[in-house]
């Protein structure tokens, strides 16, 4: 459950002196050391990179939508070609603008830490808009350093759709563990709409009735959150991604 704690902690990032307390000093995250933070205003992108010697992980956490500027980016539904090494792949213009605004510093820090701690797992995590950015970051890192694939794990929470079919298929081919969490009837994972050209990648983990449902290789299984009637989606469930809200184990 520490992955959701690390994702949640990004919302408390206020300054360069931020130390991730209390989010990164819970029993499951104790010992976390923050190595780098960013707080870009426009395009809006906020997050941090940390490591934990006790659990042997490097954490890359992007914050989700927290202000008006974030939501302006979220509404830019046009698609841009990206990345170059995924033919036909197109992604949300606003999400890509946010990620590109910090990409150089973030990727260089992750690669430095990966060399410094060669046995540590590299965990990418984020909620909402942060989930979109963290997946882009993972794709960027693995293109630059494919040898990190065996150490890479991706956890997103309430993430909107990020790109088109070619993007989703490309993510499925990465060959790394991906857990795309959807809580109950959260609206956000179902936008931007598929009729705009968007598609989710696998695998969804649907938190339903306080239990986890692993949805397998199907990108948007009707046995999981895609099977919920559109009229039942809500924004309240988008705020429920906290470790205490479900029983989750791998």
Short mmCIF file of C-alpha atoms in Angstrom, two decimals:
data_model
loop_
_atom_site.label_atom_id
_atom_site.label_comp_id
_atom_site.label_asym_id
_atom_site.label_seq_id
_atom_site.Cartn_x
_atom_site.Cartn_y
_atom_site.Cartn_z
CA UNK A 1 0.00 0.00 0.00
CA UNK A 2 3.00 2.31 0.18
CA UNK A 3 2.66 3.12 -3.53
CA UNK A 4 -0.57 5.03 -2.91
CA UNK A 5 1.08 6.79 0.07
CA UNK A 6 3.85 8.00 -2.23
CA UNK A 7 1.27 9.18 -4.76
CA UNK A 8 -0.74 10.96 -2.09
CA UNK A 9 2.37 12.62 -0.67
CA UNK A 10 2.89 14.64 -3.87
CA UNK A 11 -0.15 16.75 -2.95
CA UNK A 12 1.68 18.15 0.08
CA UNK A 13 4.69 19.39 -1.91
CA UNK A 14 4.91 23.11 -1.15
CA UNK A 15 8.54 24.23 -1.57
CA UNK A 16 12.07 23.19 -2.51
CA UNK A 17 12.71 22.49 1.17
CA UNK A 18 9.86 19.94 1.25
CA UNK A 19 10.84 16.66 2.93
CA UNK A 20 7.76 14.51 2.22
CA UNK A 21 6.64 14.39 5.85
CA UNK A 22 4.19 12.96 6.86
CA UNK A 23 3.33 11.12 3.62
CA UNK A 24 6.74 9.49 3.30
CA UNK A 25 7.23 8.73 6.98
CA UNK A 26 4.32 6.38 7.54
CA UNK A 27 5.14 2.86 8.81
CA UNK A 28 5.18 1.54 5.23
CA UNK A 29 7.23 4.46 3.86
CA UNK A 30 9.54 5.23 6.80
CA UNK A 31 13.10 5.98 5.81
CA UNK A 32 12.25 7.75 2.56
CA UNK A 33 14.80 10.35 1.45
CA UNK A 34 13.76 13.02 -1.07
CA UNK A 35 16.35 13.57 -3.81
CA UNK A 36 14.62 16.04 -6.13
CA UNK A 37 11.39 18.05 -6.33
CA UNK A 38 9.76 20.21 -8.99
CA UNK A 39 6.86 22.67 -8.94
CA UNK A 40 6.30 24.06 -12.42
CA UNK A 41 3.42 26.55 -12.62
CA UNK A 42 2.71 26.69 -16.36
CA UNK A 43 2.42 24.15 -17.79
CA UNK A 44 1.53 22.79 -14.35
CA UNK A 45 3.63 19.84 -13.19
CA UNK A 46 4.50 19.00 -9.60
CA UNK A 47 6.28 16.02 -8.11
CA UNK A 48 9.31 14.49 -6.47
CA UNK A 49 11.87 11.72 -6.71
CA UNK A 50 13.00 9.83 -3.62
CA UNK A 51 14.68 6.63 -2.53
CA UNK A 52 14.26 4.29 0.41
CA UNK A 53 17.15 2.14 1.61
CA UNK A 54 14.87 0.06 3.82
CA UNK A 55 12.60 -1.11 1.01
CA UNK A 56 15.11 -0.82 -1.83
CA UNK A 57 13.11 1.43 -4.13
CA UNK A 58 13.46 4.64 -6.11
CA UNK A 59 10.14 6.52 -6.27
CA UNK A 60 9.03 8.87 -9.06
CA UNK A 61 5.78 10.55 -8.03
CA UNK A 62 3.77 13.11 -10.02
CA UNK A 63 1.00 15.12 -8.38
CA UNK A 64 -2.51 15.09 -9.78
CA UNK A 65 -4.78 18.01 -10.62
CA UNK A 66 -4.92 20.47 -7.75
CA UNK A 67 -5.70 23.84 -9.29
CA UNK A 68 -7.33 25.58 -12.23
CA UNK A 69 -4.22 25.48 -14.44
CA UNK A 70 -4.12 21.70 -14.14
CA UNK A 71 -7.73 21.39 -15.25
CA UNK A 72 -7.10 23.70 -18.22
CA UNK A 73 -4.45 21.25 -19.36
CA UNK A 74 -6.78 18.34 -18.72
CA UNK A 75 -9.33 19.87 -21.13
CA UNK A 76 -6.89 20.10 -24.06
CA UNK A 77 -8.12 16.96 -25.79
CA UNK A 78 -6.10 17.35 -28.99
CA UNK A 79 -3.60 14.58 -29.67
CA UNK A 80 0.11 14.98 -30.40
CA UNK A 81 2.44 12.38 -31.92
CA UNK A 82 4.63 10.97 -29.11
CA UNK A 83 6.92 9.19 -28.51
CA UNK A 84 8.91 8.77 -31.70
CA UNK A 85 9.83 5.16 -30.95
CA UNK A 86 6.12 4.11 -30.87
CA UNK A 87 4.87 4.36 -34.48
CA UNK A 88 1.39 5.86 -34.69
CA UNK A 89 1.25 6.70 -31.00
CA UNK A 90 -0.53 9.93 -30.10
CA UNK A 91 -1.08 11.38 -26.63
CA UNK A 92 -3.08 14.14 -24.93
CA UNK A 93 -1.58 17.55 -25.75
CA UNK A 94 -2.02 19.00 -22.26
CA UNK A 95 -0.55 15.99 -20.46
CA UNK A 96 2.43 15.96 -22.79
CA UNK A 97 3.01 19.71 -22.32
CA UNK A 98 3.02 19.20 -18.56
CA UNK A 99 5.48 16.31 -18.71
CA UNK A 100 7.80 17.97 -21.24
CA UNK A 101 8.11 21.02 -19.00
CA UNK A 102 10.08 18.96 -16.46
CA UNK A 103 11.23 15.95 -18.47
CA UNK A 104 14.95 16.73 -18.75
CA UNK A 105 15.59 17.28 -15.05
CA UNK A 106 13.35 14.41 -13.98
CA UNK A 107 14.81 11.81 -16.33
CA UNK A 108 18.40 12.80 -15.59
CA UNK A 109 17.75 12.46 -11.85
CA UNK A 110 16.08 9.07 -12.20
CA UNK A 111 18.90 7.74 -14.36
CA UNK A 112 21.50 9.03 -11.90
CA UNK A 113 19.77 7.34 -8.97
CA UNK A 114 19.29 4.12 -10.93
CA UNK A 115 23.06 4.00 -11.47
CA UNK A 116 23.73 4.92 -7.85
CA UNK A 117 21.40 2.19 -6.55
CA UNK A 118 21.71 -0.62 -9.12
CA UNK A 119 19.65 -3.14 -7.16
CA UNK A 120 16.69 -0.88 -6.32
CA UNK A 121 13.29 -1.14 -7.98
CA UNK A 122 12.17 1.97 -9.85
CA UNK A 123 8.54 2.75 -9.00
CA UNK A 124 6.52 5.28 -11.01
CA UNK A 125 3.32 6.49 -9.38
CA UNK A 126 0.75 9.25 -9.62
CA UNK A 127 -2.91 10.14 -9.15
CA UNK A 128 -5.14 11.63 -11.87
CA UNK A 129 -3.06 13.94 -14.13
CA UNK A 130 -0.03 12.68 -12.19
CA UNK A 131 -0.75 9.16 -13.38
CA UNK A 132 -0.65 10.32 -16.99
CA UNK A 133 2.67 12.09 -16.48
CA UNK A 134 4.25 9.23 -14.58
CA UNK A 135 3.50 6.76 -17.39
CA UNK A 136 5.01 9.18 -19.90
CA UNK A 137 8.07 9.44 -17.69
CA UNK A 138 8.40 5.65 -17.48
CA UNK A 139 8.18 5.40 -21.27
CA UNK A 140 10.85 8.08 -21.62
CA UNK A 141 13.16 6.42 -19.10
CA UNK A 142 12.83 2.96 -20.65
CA UNK A 143 13.62 4.36 -24.09
CA UNK A 144 16.80 5.94 -22.71
CA UNK A 145 17.74 2.99 -20.48
CA UNK A 146 15.96 -0.22 -21.57
CA UNK A 147 18.06 -2.20 -19.10
CA UNK A 148 15.88 -0.76 -16.34
CA UNK A 149 12.85 -2.70 -17.59
CA UNK A 150 13.39 -5.55 -15.14
CA UNK A 151 13.40 -3.05 -12.26
CA UNK A 152 10.43 -0.91 -13.33
CA UNK A 153 6.94 -0.89 -11.81
CA UNK A 154 4.05 1.48 -12.59
CA UNK A 155 1.14 2.29 -10.26
CA UNK A 156 -1.47 4.87 -11.23
CA UNK A 157 -4.62 5.98 -9.40
CA UNK A 158 -7.68 7.47 -11.07
CA UNK A 159 -5.71 8.14 -14.24
CA UNK A 160 -7.56 9.55 -17.27
CA UNK A 161 -7.06 8.07 -20.70
CA UNK A 162 -3.74 9.33 -22.06
CA UNK A 163 -3.51 8.41 -25.74
CA UNK A 164 -4.83 6.51 -28.75
CA UNK A 165 -4.92 2.80 -29.60
CA UNK A 166 -1.29 2.77 -30.77
CA UNK A 167 -0.22 4.37 -27.47
CA UNK A 168 -2.20 1.85 -25.41
CA UNK A 169 -0.82 -1.09 -27.41
CA UNK A 170 2.70 0.31 -27.05
CA UNK A 171 2.36 0.49 -23.27
CA UNK A 172 1.09 -3.09 -23.19
CA UNK A 173 4.23 -4.13 -25.07
CA UNK A 174 6.58 -2.52 -22.54
CA UNK A 175 6.64 -5.76 -20.59
CA UNK A 176 6.69 -4.15 -17.15
CA UNK A 177 4.20 -4.60 -14.28
CA UNK A 178 1.47 -1.96 -14.56
CA UNK A 179 -1.38 -1.50 -12.08
CA UNK A 180 -3.90 1.08 -13.26
CA UNK A 181 -6.13 1.56 -10.21
CA UNK A 182 -9.73 2.63 -10.61
CA UNK A 183 -11.81 3.23 -7.49
CA UNK A 184 -15.47 2.24 -7.78
CA UNK A 185 -17.33 4.65 -10.13
CA UNK A 186 -14.64 7.28 -10.53
CA UNK A 187 -15.46 9.41 -13.59
CA UNK A 188 -11.93 10.55 -14.46
CA UNK A 189 -10.59 7.20 -15.80
CA UNK A 190 -13.36 7.34 -18.42
CA UNK A 191 -12.30 10.68 -19.93
CA UNK A 192 -11.25 11.83 -22.47
CA UNK A 193 -13.92 9.79 -24.24
CA UNK A 194 -13.10 6.93 -26.57
CA UNK A 195 -14.99 8.61 -29.42
CA UNK A 196 -12.28 11.31 -29.29
CA UNK A 197 -9.72 8.64 -30.16
CA UNK A 198 -8.56 7.70 -26.65
CA UNK A 199 -7.94 4.21 -25.26
CA UNK A 200 -6.64 2.83 -21.94
CA UNK A 201 -3.85 0.27 -21.68
CA UNK A 202 -3.92 -2.77 -19.37
CA UNK A 203 -4.04 -3.73 -16.66
CA UNK A 204 -6.83 -2.12 -14.73
CA UNK A 205 -7.17 -2.95 -11.05
CA UNK A 206 -10.74 -2.12 -10.08
CA UNK A 207 -11.35 -1.38 -6.42
CA UNK A 208 -14.98 -2.44 -6.03
CA UNK A 209 -16.89 -3.21 -2.83
CA UNK A 210 -13.62 -2.93 -0.88
CA UNK A 211 -12.02 -5.71 -2.92
CA UNK A 212 -9.50 -5.69 -5.75
CA UNK A 213 -10.38 -7.08 -9.16
CA UNK A 214 -7.43 -7.65 -11.48
CA UNK A 215 -8.80 -7.12 -14.97
CA UNK A 216 -6.07 -8.87 -16.95
CA UNK A 217 -4.80 -8.18 -20.45
CA UNK A 218 -8.03 -6.67 -21.77
CA UNK A 219 -7.51 -2.91 -21.96
CA UNK A 220 -11.02 -1.86 -20.88
CA UNK A 221 -12.90 -4.91 -19.66
CA UNK A 222 -16.67 -4.66 -19.32
CA UNK A 223 -16.26 -6.91 -16.28
CA UNK A 224 -14.51 -4.02 -14.55
CA UNK A 225 -15.15 -0.26 -14.35
CA UNK A 226 -15.94 0.05 -18.08
CA UNK A 227 -19.05 -2.01 -17.39
CA UNK A 228 -20.50 0.63 -15.06
CA UNK A 229 -23.33 2.68 -16.56
CA UNK A 230 -22.19 6.18 -17.60
CA UNK A 231 -24.94 7.70 -15.48
CA UNK A 232 -23.35 6.17 -12.36
CA UNK A 233 -19.90 7.71 -12.77
CA UNK A 234 -19.06 10.44 -10.26
CA UNK A 235 -16.23 12.76 -9.19
CA UNK A 236 -16.51 11.91 -5.49
CA UNK A 237 -14.85 8.53 -5.98
CA UNK A 238 -11.91 10.32 -7.63
CA UNK A 239 -10.95 11.61 -4.17
CA UNK A 240 -10.98 8.21 -2.48
CA UNK A 241 -7.57 6.86 -3.45
CA UNK A 242 -6.19 6.47 0.06
CA UNK A 243 -4.50 3.35 1.48
CA UNK A 244 -7.26 2.98 4.08
CA UNK A 245 -10.01 2.68 1.47
CA UNK A 246 -9.35 -0.81 0.20
CA UNK A 247 -7.70 -4.16 0.84
CA UNK A 248 -4.83 -4.34 -1.62
CA UNK A 249 -2.08 -6.89 -1.91
CA UNK A 250 0.06 -8.28 -4.71
#
